[in-house]
Short mmCIF file of C-alpha atoms in Angstrom, two decimals:
data_model
loop_
_atom_site.label_atom_id
_atom_site.label_comp_id
_atom_site.label_asym_id
_atom_site.label_seq_id
_atom_site.Cartn_x
_atom_site.Cartn_y
_atom_site.Cartn_z
CA MET A 1 0.00 0.00 0.00
CA LYS A 2 1.24 3.49 -0.79
CA THR A 3 0.11 6.70 0.79
CA ARG A 4 0.60 10.26 -0.33
CA VAL A 5 -0.35 13.51 1.29
CA LEU A 6 -2.89 15.57 -0.52
CA GLN A 7 -5.80 17.80 0.25
CA LEU A 8 -8.26 15.45 -1.29
CA CYS A 9 -11.31 17.07 0.26
CA LEU A 10 -11.80 19.46 -2.65
CA ILE A 11 -11.05 17.14 -5.56
CA CYS A 12 -13.12 15.68 -8.40
CA LEU A 13 -12.45 15.41 -12.14
CA VAL A 14 -14.39 15.05 -15.40
CA SER A 15 -13.84 14.57 -19.06
CA SER A 16 -14.30 17.15 -21.87
CA CYS A 17 -14.20 20.95 -22.08
CA LEU A 18 -16.13 23.62 -23.98
CA PRO A 19 -15.34 27.35 -23.56
CA LEU A 20 -18.21 29.53 -22.38
CA SER A 21 -18.72 33.27 -22.45
CA ASP A 22 -18.33 35.28 -19.24
CA GLN A 23 -22.08 35.88 -19.25
CA SER A 24 -22.66 32.16 -18.66
CA PHE A 25 -21.13 32.36 -15.18
CA VAL A 26 -22.04 33.90 -11.88
CA ALA A 27 -19.87 34.28 -8.78
CA MET A 28 -18.93 30.61 -8.39
CA ARG A 29 -17.96 29.38 -4.94
CA PHE A 30 -16.99 26.00 -3.60
CA PRO A 31 -20.15 24.16 -2.39
CA LEU A 32 -19.89 24.20 1.40
CA GLY A 33 -22.86 22.22 2.64
CA ALA A 34 -23.29 19.37 5.13
CA GLY A 35 -23.87 16.11 3.30
CA ASN A 36 -22.36 17.12 -0.02
CA MET A 37 -20.47 14.13 -1.38
CA TRP A 38 -18.05 13.36 -4.21
CA SER A 39 -16.75 10.10 -5.65
CA TYR A 40 -13.65 9.92 -7.80
CA SER A 41 -10.71 7.87 -9.01
CA HIS A 42 -7.02 8.66 -9.04
CA ARG A 43 -4.10 7.56 -11.18
CA ILE A 44 -0.39 8.27 -11.64
CA TRP A 45 1.64 7.33 -14.70
CA PHE A 46 4.94 8.00 -16.50
CA ALA A 47 5.28 8.92 -20.18
CA ASN A 48 7.66 10.42 -22.76
CA PHE A 49 10.97 8.94 -21.63
CA VAL A 50 13.83 10.62 -23.56
CA PRO A 51 17.20 8.86 -23.06
CA SER A 52 20.38 10.87 -22.59
CA VAL A 53 22.57 7.76 -22.38
CA PRO A 54 22.81 5.60 -25.53
CA GLY A 55 20.74 2.43 -25.15
CA ALA A 56 19.13 3.54 -21.89
CA THR A 57 15.58 2.32 -21.25
CA PHE A 58 12.97 3.12 -18.64
CA PHE A 59 9.85 1.21 -17.71
CA ASP A 60 7.57 1.74 -14.78
CA SER A 61 4.03 0.39 -14.95
CA ILE A 62 2.69 2.63 -12.15
CA ALA A 63 -1.04 3.15 -12.63
CA TYR A 64 -3.10 3.63 -9.49
CA LEU A 65 -6.86 3.40 -9.61
CA PRO A 66 -8.17 3.70 -6.05
CA VAL A 67 -11.77 4.58 -5.27
CA ALA A 68 -12.37 7.55 -3.00
CA THR A 69 -15.27 9.40 -1.42
CA VAL A 70 -15.27 12.90 0.05
CA GLN A 71 -18.09 14.21 2.25
CA CYS A 72 -18.69 17.56 3.89
CA GLU A 73 -19.72 16.72 7.46
CA GLY A 74 -20.75 20.25 8.40
CA THR A 75 -18.97 22.60 10.76
CA ALA A 76 -16.62 21.85 13.63
CA ARG A 77 -15.22 24.17 16.28
CA ILE A 78 -11.62 23.37 17.20
CA ASP A 79 -9.41 25.57 19.40
CA GLY A 80 -12.00 28.31 19.18
CA ILE A 81 -12.10 28.32 15.37
CA THR A 82 -15.22 27.29 13.46
CA MET A 83 -14.37 25.44 10.24
CA TRP A 84 -16.03 23.28 7.62
CA ALA A 85 -15.01 19.64 8.10
CA PHE A 86 -14.48 17.27 5.16
CA ARG A 87 -14.10 13.54 5.64
CA SER A 88 -12.16 11.68 2.96
CA SER A 89 -11.73 7.95 2.57
CA GLU A 90 -10.03 5.89 -0.09
CA THR A 91 -9.61 2.20 -0.81
CA ASP A 92 -7.71 0.15 -3.35
CA GLY A 93 -9.90 -2.91 -2.76
CA GLN A 94 -7.65 -4.28 -0.01
CA ASP A 95 -6.68 -1.37 2.20
CA SER A 96 -8.51 1.80 3.16
CA VAL A 97 -7.69 5.02 4.96
CA THR A 98 -9.73 7.93 6.30
CA GLY A 99 -8.75 11.49 7.19
CA HIS A 100 -10.21 14.95 7.76
CA SER A 101 -9.41 18.38 6.38
CA TYR A 102 -10.77 21.69 7.66
CA TYR A 103 -11.56 24.86 5.71
CA GLU A 104 -12.58 28.37 6.76
CA PRO A 105 -14.28 30.96 4.53
CA LEU A 106 -13.10 34.47 5.37
CA GLY A 107 -14.19 37.45 3.29
CA ASP A 108 -13.55 36.68 -0.38
CA SER A 109 -11.34 33.65 0.30
CA LEU A 110 -11.50 30.00 1.35
CA PHE A 111 -8.59 28.94 3.58
CA TYR A 112 -7.25 25.45 4.22
CA ARG A 113 -6.69 25.57 7.99
CA ALA A 114 -6.05 22.12 9.44
CA TYR A 115 -6.03 18.35 8.96
CA SER A 116 -6.00 15.11 10.89
CA PHE A 117 -3.90 12.20 9.70
CA PRO A 118 -4.06 10.99 7.14
CA PRO A 119 -5.16 13.62 4.60
CA VAL A 120 -3.97 11.09 2.04
CA LEU A 121 -4.70 9.10 -1.03
CA ILE A 122 -3.94 5.40 -1.16
CA SER A 123 -1.94 4.25 -4.15
CA PRO A 124 -1.81 0.46 -4.35
CA GLY A 125 1.33 -1.23 -5.58
CA GLN A 126 5.02 -0.74 -4.96
CA GLU A 127 6.18 2.20 -2.87
CA SER A 128 9.39 2.69 -4.83
CA SER A 129 10.45 2.32 -8.45
CA PRO A 130 13.17 -0.38 -8.23
CA GLY A 131 16.52 0.65 -9.69
CA TYR A 132 15.50 4.23 -10.42
CA ARG A 133 15.80 7.60 -8.69
CA PHE A 134 13.97 10.72 -9.84
CA ARG A 135 15.27 14.27 -9.59
CA ILE A 136 13.62 17.68 -9.61
CA GLY A 137 16.38 20.27 -9.31
CA ASN A 138 18.74 19.05 -6.59
CA ARG A 139 16.13 16.84 -4.88
CA SER A 140 16.10 13.06 -5.36
CA PHE A 141 13.09 10.76 -4.90
CA ALA A 142 12.51 6.99 -4.85
CA SER A 143 8.91 7.00 -6.03
CA ALA A 144 6.08 8.93 -7.61
CA GLN A 145 4.40 9.17 -4.21
CA GLU A 146 7.40 10.90 -2.67
CA ILE A 147 7.33 13.46 -5.47
CA SER A 148 3.62 14.06 -5.10
CA ARG A 149 3.88 14.53 -1.33
CA TYR A 150 6.89 16.81 -1.62
CA LEU A 151 5.46 19.21 -4.20
CA GLU A 152 2.83 20.51 -1.78
CA ASN A 153 4.23 19.67 1.65
CA GLY A 154 8.03 19.66 1.37
CA ASP A 155 10.17 17.85 3.92
CA ARG A 156 7.43 17.97 6.55
CA ALA A 157 5.50 15.35 4.52
CA VAL A 158 7.50 12.60 6.23
CA ASN A 159 6.66 13.93 9.69
CA PHE A 160 2.85 13.84 9.66
CA THR A 161 1.46 12.24 12.81
CA ASP A 162 -0.36 8.93 12.37
CA ASP A 163 -2.80 9.74 15.18
CA SER A 164 -6.19 10.40 13.56
CA ALA A 165 -7.43 12.05 16.77
CA VAL A 166 -4.85 14.84 16.51
CA VAL A 167 -5.84 17.91 14.50
CA THR A 168 -2.81 19.79 13.15
CA PHE A 169 -3.15 23.43 12.09
CA GLU A 170 -1.24 24.85 9.15
CA GLN A 171 1.50 27.21 10.34
CA GLY A 172 0.56 30.01 7.97
CA PRO A 173 -2.37 31.08 5.78
CA VAL A 174 -3.09 28.61 2.99
CA LYS A 175 -5.49 30.31 0.60
CA SER A 176 -7.27 27.69 -1.51
CA TYR A 177 -9.54 30.04 -3.49
CA VAL A 178 -10.25 33.74 -3.92
CA TYR A 179 -13.68 34.79 -5.20
CA PRO A 180 -14.90 35.57 -7.75
CA LEU A 181 -13.08 32.90 -9.75
CA SER A 182 -12.94 35.04 -12.87
CA PRO A 183 -10.18 35.05 -15.53
CA GLY A 184 -7.27 37.17 -14.37
CA ALA A 185 -7.77 36.54 -10.65
CA GLU A 186 -4.58 35.30 -8.98
CA TRP A 187 -3.21 34.73 -5.49
CA ASP A 188 -0.51 32.93 -3.54
CA TYR A 189 -1.70 29.54 -2.31
CA ARG A 190 1.41 29.04 -0.19
CA THR A 191 4.21 31.49 0.61
CA PRO A 192 7.92 30.90 1.35
CA ALA A 193 7.55 32.09 4.96
CA TYR A 194 5.69 28.90 5.92
CA PRO A 195 6.00 25.18 5.11
CA PRO A 196 6.80 23.81 2.59
CA GLY A 197 9.08 26.85 2.25
CA TRP A 198 8.40 27.89 -1.31
CA ARG A 199 5.81 29.81 -3.26
CA ILE A 200 2.83 28.10 -4.91
CA HIS A 201 0.67 30.43 -6.95
CA LYS A 202 -2.77 30.09 -8.53
CA LYS A 203 -4.26 32.03 -11.44
CA VAL A 204 -7.67 31.77 -13.12
CA THR A 205 -7.13 31.60 -16.88
CA GLU A 206 -10.59 30.97 -18.38
CA PHE A 207 -14.15 29.78 -17.89
CA ALA A 208 -15.07 26.32 -19.18
CA VAL A 209 -17.78 23.67 -18.94
CA PHE A 210 -17.29 19.95 -18.37
CA LEU A 211 -19.54 16.99 -18.84
CA LEU A 212 -20.05 15.09 -15.57
CA GLY A 213 -22.39 12.15 -16.05
CA SER A 214 -25.23 13.46 -18.20
CA GLY A 215 -24.95 17.14 -17.26
CA ASP A 216 -22.70 20.11 -17.95
CA VAL A 217 -20.69 21.46 -15.02
CA PRO A 218 -19.47 25.09 -15.22
CA VAL A 219 -15.92 25.58 -13.97
CA SER A 220 -13.09 28.06 -13.82
CA THR A 221 -9.69 26.86 -15.02
CA VAL A 222 -7.03 27.52 -12.37
CA GLN A 223 -3.35 27.30 -13.26
CA TRP A 224 -0.85 26.28 -10.56
CA SER A 225 2.77 27.55 -10.58
CA TRP A 226 5.75 26.68 -8.36
CA ASP A 227 8.90 28.60 -7.42
CA MET A 228 10.69 25.93 -5.42
CA ASN A 229 14.04 27.73 -5.22
CA ASN A 230 12.44 31.13 -4.49
CA ASP A 231 14.30 32.92 -7.26
CA GLY A 232 11.22 34.78 -8.50
CA ILE A 233 10.98 32.64 -11.66
CA TRP A 234 8.26 30.02 -12.11
CA ASP A 235 9.63 26.49 -12.46
CA THR A 236 9.20 25.04 -15.94
CA THR A 237 9.58 21.43 -14.78
CA ILE A 238 6.28 21.41 -12.83
CA SER A 239 2.81 22.40 -14.00
CA GLY A 240 -0.68 22.02 -12.63
CA THR A 241 -4.28 22.75 -13.59
CA GLU A 242 -7.52 22.37 -11.68
CA LEU A 243 -11.11 23.01 -12.66
CA VAL A 244 -13.33 24.36 -9.89
CA GLY A 245 -16.93 25.57 -9.81
CA PRO A 246 -20.20 25.37 -7.90
CA SER A 247 -19.99 21.55 -7.95
CA GLY A 248 -16.54 21.51 -6.38
CA VAL A 249 -13.15 20.97 -7.99
CA MET A 250 -13.84 19.09 -11.17
CA GLN A 251 -10.25 18.39 -12.20
CA ARG A 252 -6.74 18.30 -10.88
CA LEU A 253 -3.86 17.35 -13.17
CA PHE A 254 -0.19 17.78 -12.21
CA THR A 255 2.78 17.08 -14.49
CA SER A 256 6.43 16.90 -13.36
CA HIS A 257 9.36 16.71 -15.79
CA LEU A 258 11.90 14.47 -14.06
CA ILE A 259 15.50 13.35 -14.50
CA VAL A 260 15.76 9.56 -14.22
CA ALA A 261 18.93 8.27 -12.53
CA THR A 262 20.35 4.83 -11.71
CA ALA A 263 23.17 3.54 -9.53
CA ASP A 264 25.41 3.28 -12.61
CA HIS A 265 24.39 6.71 -13.89
CA PRO A 266 23.70 8.98 -10.88
CA GLY A 267 23.78 11.98 -13.19
CA GLY A 268 20.82 10.62 -15.11
CA ILE A 269 19.95 8.32 -18.01
CA GLY A 270 17.24 10.57 -19.44
CA THR A 271 14.07 12.47 -18.64
CA VAL A 272 10.45 11.40 -18.18
CA ASP A 273 7.11 13.07 -17.45
CA MET A 274 5.10 12.01 -14.39
CA HIS A 275 1.37 12.72 -14.55
CA GLU A 276 -1.11 12.64 -11.67
CA GLU A 277 -4.83 12.89 -12.33
CA PHE A 278 -8.01 12.91 -10.28
CA HIS A 279 -11.27 11.95 -11.95
CA CYS A 280 -14.67 12.75 -10.50
CA THR A 281 -17.35 10.13 -11.12
CA SER A 282 -20.24 11.72 -9.20
CA PHE A 283 -21.29 14.67 -7.06
CA HIS A 284 -24.36 14.71 -4.80
CA SER A 285 -25.54 17.89 -3.11
CA LEU A 286 -27.93 17.40 -0.19
CA GLN A 287 -28.47 21.08 0.55
CA PRO A 288 -27.69 24.50 -0.96
CA ALA A 289 -24.09 25.61 -0.66
CA ALA A 290 -23.17 28.04 2.09
CA ASN A 291 -20.64 30.84 1.63
CA SER A 292 -20.08 31.27 5.36
CA PHE A 293 -21.22 29.43 8.49
CA PRO A 294 -24.66 28.52 9.81
CA ALA A 295 -25.87 30.25 12.94
CA PRO A 296 -24.08 28.79 15.98
CA ALA A 297 -26.00 26.45 18.23
CA PRO A 298 -27.06 27.88 21.61
CA ARG A 299 -24.59 27.18 24.38
#
């Protein structure tokens, strides 16, 4: 069984895209509502190996297809902070894991505030890729899962507590979305002052519509960018796109351009692209979305 850290509470993906005019959209917000539920699948794969050493070959059959569900359980008050709680669970048919993530809407933004272990996705199969190491910049990894964890969480990804009763707060503001999600809107998702220690930026590039089941789902296309060495220049070896709208995040696709190394060739035998994709299969809304919190219960 493999695990990888990810905020899976806001993830779902679909299949085909058609551009829409701005007039087709209203102020879209993530659907915060108790009972809202998503189902989706997840896969990781390698493609486009380009050898730099004559005769070098690369083969890794990684393809993960776990089944996951995400449900908004309503609000929870922890350490004096009221947040929306999402429960995520995933299984590969043999093993399963469950975790929680907590979000807080403040003004025009939705913040990712806290999590309980494990905010993860299960990836069945081998944990490492035997005989190979993968490099992004000066960092080396043994598996696709290590790369995926590291991109969003850095070195702290190996230090997450395995106690599901412990809620851990993010050290700094993690701004998931800024409304309205209109083309041109952009913001820092993570900043270098807090873990993982580098800048992750989001920018809305266009409106789109996706087909989920038998219906069209309006979305905004959000581009992710990384500056892992904090030099003020966006990294060209990592790219990400997500599609988010009033039915939740309808797509997340990350691509990393990696150097493949072996024991005989630590400098590398070539390059390969690693893709990670989330695919939404259904979304059920039990009540209208909320943009803030319900009235607190009497004490």
